[in-house]
Coordinates of C-alpha atoms in Angstrom, one line a residue:
Chain A
M1 CA 4.7 -22.6 -8.1
K2 CA 8.0 -21.0 -8.6
K3 CA 6.6 -18.4 -10.9
K4 CA 3.8 -17.6 -8.5
R5 CA 6.4 -17.0 -5.8
A6 CA 8.4 -14.8 -8.1
I7 CA 5.3 -12.7 -8.8
I8 CA 4.5 -12.4 -5.2
E9 CA 8.0 -11.4 -4.3
Y10 CA 7.9 -8.9 -7.1
F11 CA 4.7 -7.3 -6.1
L12 CA 4.9 -7.2 -2.3
P13 CA 7.5 -4.4 -2.2
V14 CA 5.4 -2.4 -4.6
F15 CA 2.6 -2.4 -2.1
A16 CA 4.9 -1.6 0.6
Y17 CA 6.2 1.5 -1.3
I18 CA 2.7 2.7 -1.9
A19 CA 2.6 3.9 1.8
L20 CA 5.9 5.7 1.2
I21 CA 4.7 7.3 -2.0
A22 CA 1.5 8.4 -0.3
L23 CA 3.5 10.0 2.6
L24 CA 5.8 11.8 0.2
G25 CA 2.9 13.0 -1.8
I26 CA 1.2 14.4 1.3
I27 CA 4.3 16.1 2.5
I28 CA 5.0 17.6 -0.9
T29 CA 1.5 18.8 -1.3
I30 CA 1.3 20.4 2.1
F31 CA 4.6 22.2 1.7
T32 CA 4.0 23.5 -1.8
E33 CA 0.5 24.8 -0.8
A34 CA 1.8 26.3 2.5
L35 CA 5.2 27.8 1.8
P36 CA 4.1 30.8 -0.4
L37 CA 2.4 32.1 2.8
F38 CA 5.7 33.0 4.3
K39 CA 6.5 35.4 1.5
T40 CA 3.8 37.6 2.8
I41 CA 3.9 36.7 6.5
P42 CA 7.3 35.9 8.2
F43 CA 7.3 32.4 9.6
L44 CA 8.1 33.7 13.1
E45 CA 5.2 36.1 13.0
F46 CA 2.9 33.2 12.0
L47 CA 4.2 31.1 14.8
T48 CA 4.1 33.6 17.6
G49 CA 1.2 35.9 16.4
R50 CA -1.4 36.1 19.2
E51 CA -4.4 36.7 17.0
W52 CA -6.1 34.4 14.4
R53 CA -8.5 36.4 12.3
P54 CA -8.3 34.8 8.9
T55 CA -11.5 36.4 7.5
Y56 CA -10.9 39.9 9.0
N57 CA -9.9 42.6 6.6
P58 CA -6.9 42.6 6.5
P59 CA -6.5 39.0 7.7
I60 CA -4.4 38.3 10.7
F61 CA -2.6 34.9 10.9
G62 CA -1.2 34.2 14.3
A63 CA -1.1 30.5 15.0
F64 CA 0.0 30.8 18.7
P65 CA -3.5 30.5 20.2
L66 CA -4.2 27.3 18.2
I67 CA -0.8 25.8 19.0
V68 CA -1.4 26.4 22.7
A69 CA -4.9 24.9 22.4
S70 CA -3.5 21.8 20.7
L71 CA -0.8 21.4 23.4
F72 CA -3.3 21.9 26.2
V73 CA -5.8 19.3 25.0
T74 CA -3.2 16.7 23.8
I75 CA -1.0 16.8 26.9
F76 CA -3.9 16.7 29.3
S77 CA -5.5 13.9 27.4
M78 CA -2.2 12.0 27.5
I79 CA -2.0 12.5 31.3
I80 CA -5.4 10.7 31.5
A81 CA -4.9 8.2 28.8
V82 CA -1.3 6.9 29.4
P83 CA -1.8 5.6 32.9
I84 CA -5.2 4.1 32.2
G85 CA -4.1 2.6 28.9
V86 CA -0.9 1.1 30.2
A87 CA -2.6 -0.2 33.4
T88 CA -5.3 -1.8 31.3
S89 CA -2.8 -3.5 29.1
I90 CA -0.9 -4.9 32.1
Y91 CA -4.1 -6.1 33.6
L92 CA -5.3 -7.6 30.4
S93 CA -2.0 -9.4 29.5
K94 CA -0.8 -10.5 32.9
L95 CA -3.3 -10.3 35.6
S96 CA -6.8 -11.1 34.2
G97 CA -8.0 -14.6 33.8
G98 CA -9.1 -16.3 30.6
F99 CA -12.7 -15.3 30.5
I100 CA -12.3 -11.7 31.6
R101 CA -9.5 -11.2 29.1
E102 CA -11.6 -12.7 26.3
F103 CA -14.4 -10.4 27.3
L104 CA -12.5 -7.2 28.0
K105 CA -10.1 -7.1 25.1
P106 CA -12.7 -7.0 22.3
I107 CA -14.5 -4.3 24.2
V108 CA -11.4 -2.1 24.4
E109 CA -10.7 -2.7 20.8
L110 CA -14.3 -1.9 19.9
L111 CA -13.8 1.5 21.5
S112 CA -11.2 2.3 18.9
S113 CA -13.6 1.6 16.1
I114 CA -16.3 4.0 17.2
P115 CA -16.4 6.9 14.7
S116 CA -15.0 10.2 16.1
V117 CA -18.2 12.1 15.4
V118 CA -20.0 9.7 17.9
Y119 CA -17.4 10.6 20.5
G120 CA -18.0 14.3 19.7
F121 CA -21.7 13.9 20.0
F122 CA -21.2 12.2 23.4
G123 CA -19.1 15.1 24.4
V124 CA -21.7 17.7 23.4
V125 CA -24.7 15.9 24.7
F126 CA -23.5 14.1 27.8
L127 CA -20.1 15.5 29.0
S128 CA -20.8 19.2 28.3
P129 CA -23.8 19.6 30.8
L130 CA -22.0 17.4 33.3
I131 CA -18.8 19.5 33.2
K132 CA -20.9 22.7 33.3
D133 CA -22.7 21.7 36.5
L134 CA -19.8 19.9 38.1
F135 CA -17.4 22.8 37.9
N136 CA -20.1 25.5 38.0
L137 CA -19.0 27.0 34.7
P138 CA -21.2 29.0 32.3
F139 CA -20.8 26.3 29.6
G140 CA -19.3 22.9 29.1
L141 CA -17.6 23.1 25.7
N142 CA -14.0 23.6 26.6
G143 CA -10.5 22.1 26.6
F144 CA -11.3 19.9 29.5
N145 CA -14.2 18.3 27.7
A146 CA -12.0 17.8 24.6
S147 CA -9.2 16.3 26.7
I148 CA -11.5 13.7 28.1
I149 CA -12.9 12.8 24.8
L150 CA -9.4 12.6 23.3
A151 CA -8.3 10.4 26.2
F152 CA -11.2 8.0 25.5
M153 CA -10.1 7.8 21.9
A154 CA -6.4 7.3 22.7
I155 CA -6.9 4.7 25.4
P156 CA -7.8 1.8 23.1
T157 CA -4.8 2.5 20.8
I158 CA -2.4 2.6 23.8
T159 CA -4.0 -0.4 25.4
S160 CA -4.0 -2.8 22.5
I161 CA -0.4 -2.0 21.3
A162 CA 1.0 -2.0 24.8
E163 CA -0.7 -5.2 25.5
D164 CA 0.9 -6.8 22.4
A165 CA 4.3 -5.6 23.6
I166 CA 3.8 -7.0 27.0
S167 CA 2.5 -10.3 25.7
S168 CA 5.4 -10.7 23.4
V169 CA 8.0 -10.5 26.2
P170 CA 9.8 -14.0 26.0
V171 CA 8.4 -16.4 28.5
D172 CA 11.8 -17.6 29.6
L173 CA 12.5 -14.2 31.1
E174 CA 9.4 -14.6 33.3
Q175 CA 10.3 -18.1 34.2
A176 CA 13.8 -17.2 35.1
S177 CA 12.4 -14.5 37.4
Y178 CA 10.0 -16.9 39.1
G179 CA 12.9 -19.4 39.3
L180 CA 14.8 -16.8 41.3
G181 CA 11.9 -16.6 43.7
A182 CA 10.3 -13.3 42.5
S183 CA 6.6 -12.9 43.1
R184 CA 4.2 -12.3 40.3
L185 CA 4.0 -8.5 40.8
E186 CA 7.8 -8.3 41.1
T187 CA 8.1 -10.2 37.9
I188 CA 5.7 -7.9 36.1
F189 CA 7.1 -4.7 37.3
H190 CA 10.8 -5.5 37.3
I191 CA 11.1 -7.9 34.4
V192 CA 8.2 -7.8 32.0
I193 CA 7.5 -4.1 31.9
P194 CA 11.1 -3.0 31.5
A195 CA 11.4 -5.6 28.7
A196 CA 8.3 -4.3 27.0
L197 CA 9.1 -0.6 27.5
P198 CA 10.1 0.0 23.8
G199 CA 6.7 -1.3 22.7
I200 CA 4.9 0.7 25.4
F201 CA 6.6 3.9 24.1
T202 CA 5.4 2.9 20.6
A203 CA 1.9 2.6 22.1
I204 CA 2.1 6.0 23.7
S205 CA 3.4 7.7 20.6
L206 CA 0.6 6.3 18.5
G207 CA -1.9 7.3 21.1
F208 CA -0.4 10.8 21.1
G209 CA -0.7 10.9 17.3
R210 CA -4.3 9.9 17.6
A211 CA -5.0 12.7 20.1
I212 CA -3.2 15.5 18.5
G213 CA -4.5 14.8 15.0
E214 CA -8.1 14.1 16.0
T215 CA -10.4 16.6 14.2
M216 CA -14.1 16.0 14.3
A217 CA -14.5 15.4 18.1
V218 CA -12.4 18.4 19.1
L219 CA -14.2 20.5 16.5
M220 CA -17.4 19.6 18.3
V221 CA -16.5 19.8 21.9
A222 CA -13.5 22.2 22.4
G223 CA -15.6 25.3 22.1
G224 CA -13.7 26.8 19.2
A225 CA -12.8 30.2 20.7
I226 CA -9.7 31.8 19.2
A227 CA -8.5 33.5 22.4
I228 CA -5.2 32.2 23.8
P229 CA -6.3 29.6 26.4
T230 CA -5.0 30.3 29.9
S231 CA -6.8 27.4 31.5
L232 CA -8.1 24.0 30.6
F233 CA -11.6 25.2 31.2
D234 CA -11.4 27.9 28.5
P235 CA -13.0 27.2 25.1
M236 CA -10.3 26.7 22.6
R237 CA -9.5 25.8 19.0
P238 CA -6.8 23.2 18.5
L239 CA -5.0 23.1 15.1
P240 CA -7.0 20.3 13.4
A241 CA -10.3 21.9 14.4
A242 CA -9.2 25.2 12.8
I243 CA -8.2 23.4 9.6
A244 CA -11.4 21.5 9.4
A245 CA -13.7 24.4 10.3
E246 CA -12.1 26.9 8.0
M247 CA -10.9 24.9 5.0
A248 CA -14.4 25.0 3.5
E249 CA -14.5 28.7 3.0
A250 CA -10.9 29.4 2.3
P251 CA -10.6 30.4 -1.4
V252 CA -8.2 27.9 -3.0
G253 CA -4.7 29.5 -3.4
G254 CA -5.5 32.4 -1.1
L255 CA -3.6 33.4 2.0
H256 CA -6.1 31.8 4.3
Y257 CA -5.9 28.5 2.4
R258 CA -2.1 28.6 2.6
A259 CA -2.2 29.5 6.3
L260 CA -4.3 26.4 6.9
F261 CA -1.8 24.2 5.1
S262 CA 0.9 25.9 7.3
L263 CA -1.1 24.8 10.3
A264 CA -0.9 21.3 8.9
I265 CA 2.9 21.6 8.7
L266 CA 2.9 22.5 12.4
L267 CA 0.9 19.4 13.1
L268 CA 3.3 17.2 11.1
V269 CA 6.2 18.8 12.9
F270 CA 4.7 18.2 16.3
I271 CA 4.0 14.6 15.5
L272 CA 7.5 14.0 14.0
F273 CA 9.1 15.7 17.0
F274 CA 7.2 13.5 19.4
N275 CA 7.9 10.4 17.4
L276 CA 11.6 11.2 17.6
I277 CA 11.4 11.5 21.4
A278 CA 9.6 8.2 21.5
E279 CA 12.2 6.7 19.3
Y280 CA 14.9 7.9 21.5
F281 CA 13.3 6.3 24.5
R282 CA 12.6 3.1 22.5
N283 CA 16.3 2.7 21.7
K284 CA 17.4 3.7 25.2
F285 CA 15.2 1.0 26.8
T286 CA 15.5 -1.7 24.2
F287 CA 16.2 -4.9 26.0
K288 CA 19.6 -6.3 25.2
G289 CA 19.5 -9.9 26.2
S290 CA 18.2 -13.3 25.3
Chain B
M1 CA -6.2 -20.6 -17.9
K2 CA -4.2 -17.6 -18.9
K3 CA -6.3 -17.1 -22.0
V4 CA -9.5 -17.3 -20.1
L5 CA -8.3 -14.6 -17.7
M6 CA -7.2 -12.4 -20.6
I7 CA -10.6 -12.7 -22.2
L8 CA -12.3 -11.9 -18.9
A9 CA -10.1 -8.9 -18.4
V10 CA -10.7 -7.5 -21.9
S11 CA -14.4 -8.0 -21.6
L12 CA -14.4 -6.3 -18.2
I13 CA -12.6 -3.3 -19.6
A14 CA -14.9 -3.2 -22.5
V15 CA -17.9 -3.2 -20.1
F16 CA -16.4 -0.3 -18.2
I17 CA -15.7 1.7 -21.3
L18 CA -19.1 1.1 -22.7
T19 CA -21.0 1.8 -19.6
G20 CA -19.0 5.0 -19.3
C21 CA -20.5 6.1 -22.6
T22 CA -24.2 6.0 -21.7
R23 CA -24.3 9.8 -21.8
E24 CA -25.8 9.8 -25.2
Q25 CA -29.0 8.4 -23.9
P26 CA -31.2 11.4 -23.2
E27 CA -33.2 9.8 -20.4
N28 CA -30.8 10.1 -17.5
I29 CA -30.2 13.6 -16.5
E30 CA -28.0 14.4 -13.5
I31 CA -28.0 17.7 -11.7
T32 CA -25.5 18.5 -9.0
M33 CA -26.0 21.1 -6.4
N34 CA -23.5 22.2 -3.8
G35 CA -23.2 25.0 -1.3
S36 CA -24.8 26.8 1.6
T37 CA -26.0 24.7 4.5
T38 CA -28.7 27.3 5.0
V39 CA -30.1 26.7 1.5
F40 CA -29.6 22.9 1.9
P41 CA -33.0 22.1 3.5
I42 CA -34.8 23.8 0.6
A43 CA -32.5 22.3 -2.0
Q44 CA -32.8 18.8 -0.5
R45 CA -36.6 18.8 -0.2
A46 CA -37.1 20.4 -3.6
A47 CA -34.8 17.8 -5.1
E48 CA -36.7 14.9 -3.5
V49 CA -40.1 16.2 -4.7
Y50 CA -38.8 17.0 -8.1
M51 CA -37.2 13.6 -8.6
D52 CA -40.4 11.9 -7.6
A53 CA -42.2 13.7 -10.4
H54 CA -39.3 13.4 -12.9
L55 CA -38.0 9.8 -12.6
N56 CA -35.3 10.3 -15.2
V57 CA -33.7 13.1 -13.3
T58 CA -31.1 12.5 -10.5
I59 CA -30.3 15.5 -8.3
S60 CA -27.5 15.3 -5.8
V61 CA -27.3 17.9 -3.1
E62 CA -24.3 18.7 -0.9
G63 CA -24.3 21.2 1.9
T64 CA -20.7 22.3 2.3
G65 CA -21.0 26.1 2.7
S66 CA -21.7 29.0 0.3
G67 CA -18.0 29.5 -0.5
N68 CA -17.5 25.9 -1.3
G69 CA -20.5 25.8 -3.6
I70 CA -19.4 28.9 -5.5
A71 CA -15.9 27.4 -5.7
A72 CA -17.4 24.3 -7.1
L73 CA -19.3 26.3 -9.7
I74 CA -16.1 28.1 -10.7
D75 CA -14.4 24.7 -11.0
K76 CA -17.4 23.5 -13.0
T77 CA -17.9 20.6 -10.7
T78 CA -21.4 21.6 -9.8
D79 CA -24.4 22.7 -11.9
I80 CA -26.0 24.9 -9.2
A81 CA -24.2 26.7 -6.4
N82 CA -26.5 27.4 -3.4
S83 CA -25.5 30.5 -1.5
S84 CA -26.7 32.4 1.5
R85 CA -24.8 35.5 0.4
E86 CA -24.2 37.4 -2.8
I87 CA -21.2 36.2 -4.8
K88 CA -18.1 38.3 -4.1
A89 CA -16.4 40.4 -6.7
E90 CA -13.2 38.4 -6.5
E91 CA -15.2 35.2 -7.0
V92 CA -16.8 36.6 -10.1
D93 CA -13.3 37.5 -11.4
K94 CA -12.1 34.0 -10.8
A95 CA -15.1 32.5 -12.5
K96 CA -14.7 34.7 -15.5
A97 CA -11.0 33.7 -15.7
N98 CA -12.2 30.1 -15.7
G99 CA -14.8 30.7 -18.4
V100 CA -17.7 30.6 -16.0
N101 CA -20.4 33.3 -16.0
P102 CA -22.2 33.2 -12.6
Y103 CA -25.9 33.9 -12.9
E104 CA -27.9 34.8 -9.8
T105 CA -31.4 33.6 -9.0
P106 CA -32.9 34.6 -5.6
I107 CA -35.0 31.7 -4.4
A108 CA -36.1 32.7 -0.9
L109 CA -35.7 35.1 1.9
D110 CA -34.0 34.2 5.2
A111 CA -34.2 36.1 8.4
L112 CA -31.5 35.6 11.1
S113 CA -32.8 35.4 14.6
I114 CA -30.9 36.3 17.7
V115 CA -31.7 33.5 20.2
I116 CA -31.1 33.2 23.9
H117 CA -31.9 30.7 26.6
P118 CA -35.7 30.5 27.3
S119 CA -35.2 31.3 31.0
N120 CA -33.6 34.7 30.1
P121 CA -36.1 37.5 30.6
V122 CA -34.5 39.8 28.0
N123 CA -36.9 40.4 25.1
N124 CA -35.2 43.0 22.8
L125 CA -31.7 44.1 22.0
T126 CA -30.6 47.1 20.1
Q127 CA -28.0 46.9 17.3
D128 CA -25.6 48.7 19.6
Q129 CA -26.2 46.2 22.4
V130 CA -25.7 43.3 20.1
K131 CA -22.6 44.7 18.8
K132 CA -21.2 45.4 22.2
I133 CA -22.0 41.8 23.3
Y134 CA -20.4 40.3 20.3
T135 CA -17.3 42.4 20.5
G136 CA -16.9 41.6 24.2
E137 CA -17.6 45.1 25.5
I138 CA -20.7 43.9 27.4
T139 CA -20.1 40.6 29.2
N140 CA -23.0 40.5 31.7
W141 CA -26.7 40.2 31.0
K142 CA -27.4 42.8 33.8
D143 CA -26.0 45.5 31.5
V144 CA -28.7 45.0 29.0
G145 CA -31.6 44.6 31.4
G146 CA -31.2 40.9 32.2
P147 CA -30.1 38.9 35.3
D148 CA -26.6 39.0 36.7
L149 CA -25.3 36.3 34.4
Y150 CA -22.2 35.9 32.3
I151 CA -22.9 36.2 28.6
V152 CA -21.8 33.2 26.7
V153 CA -21.3 34.4 23.1
V154 CA -22.0 31.7 20.6
S155 CA -20.9 32.4 17.0
R156 CA -20.3 30.4 13.8
D157 CA -17.2 29.3 12.1
S158 CA -15.8 32.0 9.8
S159 CA -16.5 29.6 6.9
S160 CA -20.3 29.9 7.4
G161 CA -22.5 32.1 5.2
T162 CA -24.6 32.8 8.3
Y163 CA -21.6 34.2 10.1
E164 CA -20.9 36.5 7.2
A165 CA -24.5 37.6 7.0
F166 CA -24.6 38.2 10.7
I167 CA -21.5 40.3 10.7
E168 CA -22.7 42.3 7.8
L169 CA -26.3 42.8 8.8
A170 CA -26.0 43.1 12.6
L171 CA -22.5 44.2 13.5
G172 CA -21.2 46.1 10.5
K173 CA -18.6 44.9 8.1
D174 CA -15.2 43.9 9.5
T175 CA -16.3 43.9 13.1
K176 CA -14.0 41.7 15.3
I177 CA -16.1 39.2 17.2
T178 CA -14.7 38.7 20.7
D179 CA -12.0 36.0 20.8
K180 CA -13.8 34.4 23.7
A181 CA -16.8 33.5 21.5
L182 CA -17.6 29.8 21.2
S183 CA -17.5 28.9 17.6
Q184 CA -19.9 26.2 16.3
A185 CA -20.3 24.4 13.1
S186 CA -24.0 24.6 12.2
N187 CA -27.3 26.3 13.0
Q188 CA -28.4 23.1 14.7
V189 CA -25.4 23.1 17.1
V190 CA -25.7 26.8 17.9
K191 CA -29.4 26.2 18.8
N192 CA -28.5 23.2 21.0
T193 CA -25.7 25.1 22.7
V194 CA -28.0 28.1 23.4
A195 CA -30.8 25.8 24.5
T196 CA -28.6 24.1 27.1
T197 CA -26.7 27.2 28.3
E198 CA -28.4 29.7 30.5
G199 CA -26.2 32.7 29.7
A200 CA -25.9 32.0 26.0
I201 CA -26.7 34.3 23.0
G202 CA -26.5 33.0 19.4
Y203 CA -27.8 33.6 16.0
I204 CA -29.6 31.1 13.7
G205 CA -31.7 31.1 10.6
L206 CA -35.4 31.9 11.3
G207 CA -36.2 28.4 10.0
Y208 CA -34.3 26.8 12.8
V209 CA -36.1 28.6 15.7
D210 CA -38.2 26.4 17.9
E211 CA -39.4 26.5 21.4
S212 CA -36.1 25.2 22.8
V213 CA -34.7 28.7 22.4
K214 CA -36.1 32.2 22.7
A215 CA -35.9 34.4 19.6
I216 CA -35.7 38.1 20.7
S217 CA -36.5 41.3 18.9
F218 CA -33.8 43.3 17.2
E219 CA -34.1 47.1 17.3
G220 CA -37.7 46.5 18.5
V221 CA -38.6 44.4 15.5
T222 CA -39.8 40.8 16.0
P223 CA -38.1 38.4 13.7
N224 CA -40.9 36.9 11.7
K225 CA -42.1 36.4 8.1
E226 CA -44.1 39.6 7.8
N227 CA -41.3 41.8 9.1
A228 CA -38.7 40.3 6.9
L229 CA -40.9 40.6 3.8
N230 CA -41.8 44.2 4.4
K231 CA -38.1 44.8 5.1
T232 CA -38.6 46.3 8.6
Y233 CA -36.6 43.5 10.1
P234 CA -32.9 44.4 9.5
L235 CA -31.4 40.9 9.9
S236 CA -32.8 39.4 6.7
R237 CA -31.2 38.3 3.5
Y238 CA -31.9 36.6 0.2
L239 CA -30.9 33.0 -0.6
Y240 CA -29.5 32.3 -4.0
M241 CA -28.9 29.7 -6.6
Y242 CA -26.0 30.4 -8.9
T243 CA -25.6 28.8 -12.3
N244 CA -23.1 29.1 -15.1
G245 CA -24.9 31.5 -17.3
E246 CA -28.7 31.8 -17.5
P247 CA -30.0 28.4 -16.5
T248 CA -31.0 26.2 -19.5
G249 CA -32.6 22.8 -20.0
A250 CA -33.0 20.5 -17.0
V251 CA -31.3 23.0 -14.6
K252 CA -33.7 25.7 -15.7
E253 CA -36.7 23.4 -15.2
F254 CA -35.5 22.6 -11.7
I255 CA -34.9 26.2 -10.7
D256 CA -38.3 27.1 -12.2
F257 CA -39.8 24.4 -10.0
V258 CA -38.1 26.0 -6.9
L259 CA -39.5 29.4 -7.8
G260 CA -42.9 27.9 -8.6
E261 CA -45.7 27.3 -6.1
E262 CA -44.5 23.9 -4.9
G263 CA -40.9 25.0 -4.5
Q264 CA -41.9 28.1 -2.6
I265 CA -44.1 26.1 -0.3
I266 CA -41.1 23.9 0.4
A267 CA -39.0 26.9 1.3
E268 CA -41.8 28.0 3.7
E269 CA -42.1 24.6 5.2
V270 CA -38.4 24.5 6.1
G271 CA -38.7 27.9 7.7
F272 CA -37.8 30.5 5.2
I273 CA -39.9 33.2 3.5
R274 CA -41.3 32.8 0.0
I275 CA -40.5 35.5 -2.5
K276 CA -42.9 34.6 -5.2

């Protein structure tokens, strides 16, 4: 028995470190593949270049249109997904009764296990004609379509993690609130949610990560144009879509290949930056009590 | 207990090693094909028919794009690279450096069709008009004899062999396609987009054309088999299978099958033009 425990205690950390090793491996690979690009093209030019013509002769690598596209679709999808996701989680954890909760929660979680290509297909076949007719546009594959699809994909992530955070707020806090004569809504909005805020920020940052990194669906519905988008209704090509669409033909070790890895660095940086912001808010609102 | 586990482990490892060694048996032959999504339907169907007749042969087909197929040939991870374009000089250099000698076998002829929405009355575009549309100089159908309708330019990802062929055949090398063009991932998606978008123009392989879209003439020449074969239709190209050196053994037998009567009928059935 003792031996068994020793073995388990010995091996568990190994498994935990696998994630770390994988992350390090990914970062090292991306950087070693990407960095030689900047010997040929200055980093600032890559970042602010207004044209992305990787197969043109000579090739032009300006990531700015792709960055703007990524920010467009991600931010707008968050504008849709955060209120819906958080509201759903509040309803599920505090306001809905036993049966509805048992019924709704698995459905929301099921949403997150639908493959992204199915979301993409939905966007192409259903949303695209709808958007085209509704807004009287010449076509329906654009940033708006992508944002809606991304919102759908981020909502389950946000909902289930925020719901966990809200559910794990200590009951004695709630009871104390009721004891002081607060109503249910007052308790939820003034006690439970503030106490769960760090967890809600985690939920939002994971939802953001899901949205900005999503590839297949945006590749299918965002339209893929390389012009700098000026409106949500322009067709656009977010970073992951560019990587996925072009990696196939980029000769290994060539400039285009390295430029695509550089796009991956940008994605990593965005996600890291957003996680840091979320971390800041997490710490700021961490409940100090009990 | 420990001993039993040990024995189990050793025998398992032995099984893995031994089963890994079955290559000596001549019966099971594996052929891998990778490359162009345009060639994929021919390759896939031909592989199925061929495997039915040759039970000891397993052929795996992947459609990842011409460039990927050729890259796989250079890396020696595929036996046959399907390509919808000729191999580039730099790819040949790379292959040579890697000890691979790309050998080209044309297997069928493909004609690109310019397609528009069925409700669009335009029937023909000149090369100049197509070029102006694709570079964004002309943005309304009324400038080329159509209705007052915004032209939705649909193109392919730059990783597509069809994209490269279209640029080379229709627009001229190194033409910059308008940055407002929608970029789609496959022939099928381009067709769907054009079929559901009134103002759209796109280009797809002749084999993908059906009644959901309208294939228009280019320079007055209708895109069809006869015109591609007698070379009057400008937007046509050969499809290739590349091998490392002249094909031998099972690979040769398979390519001979593709070039034979049955293989060429398959090429025709999936919408391309036979060359033998």
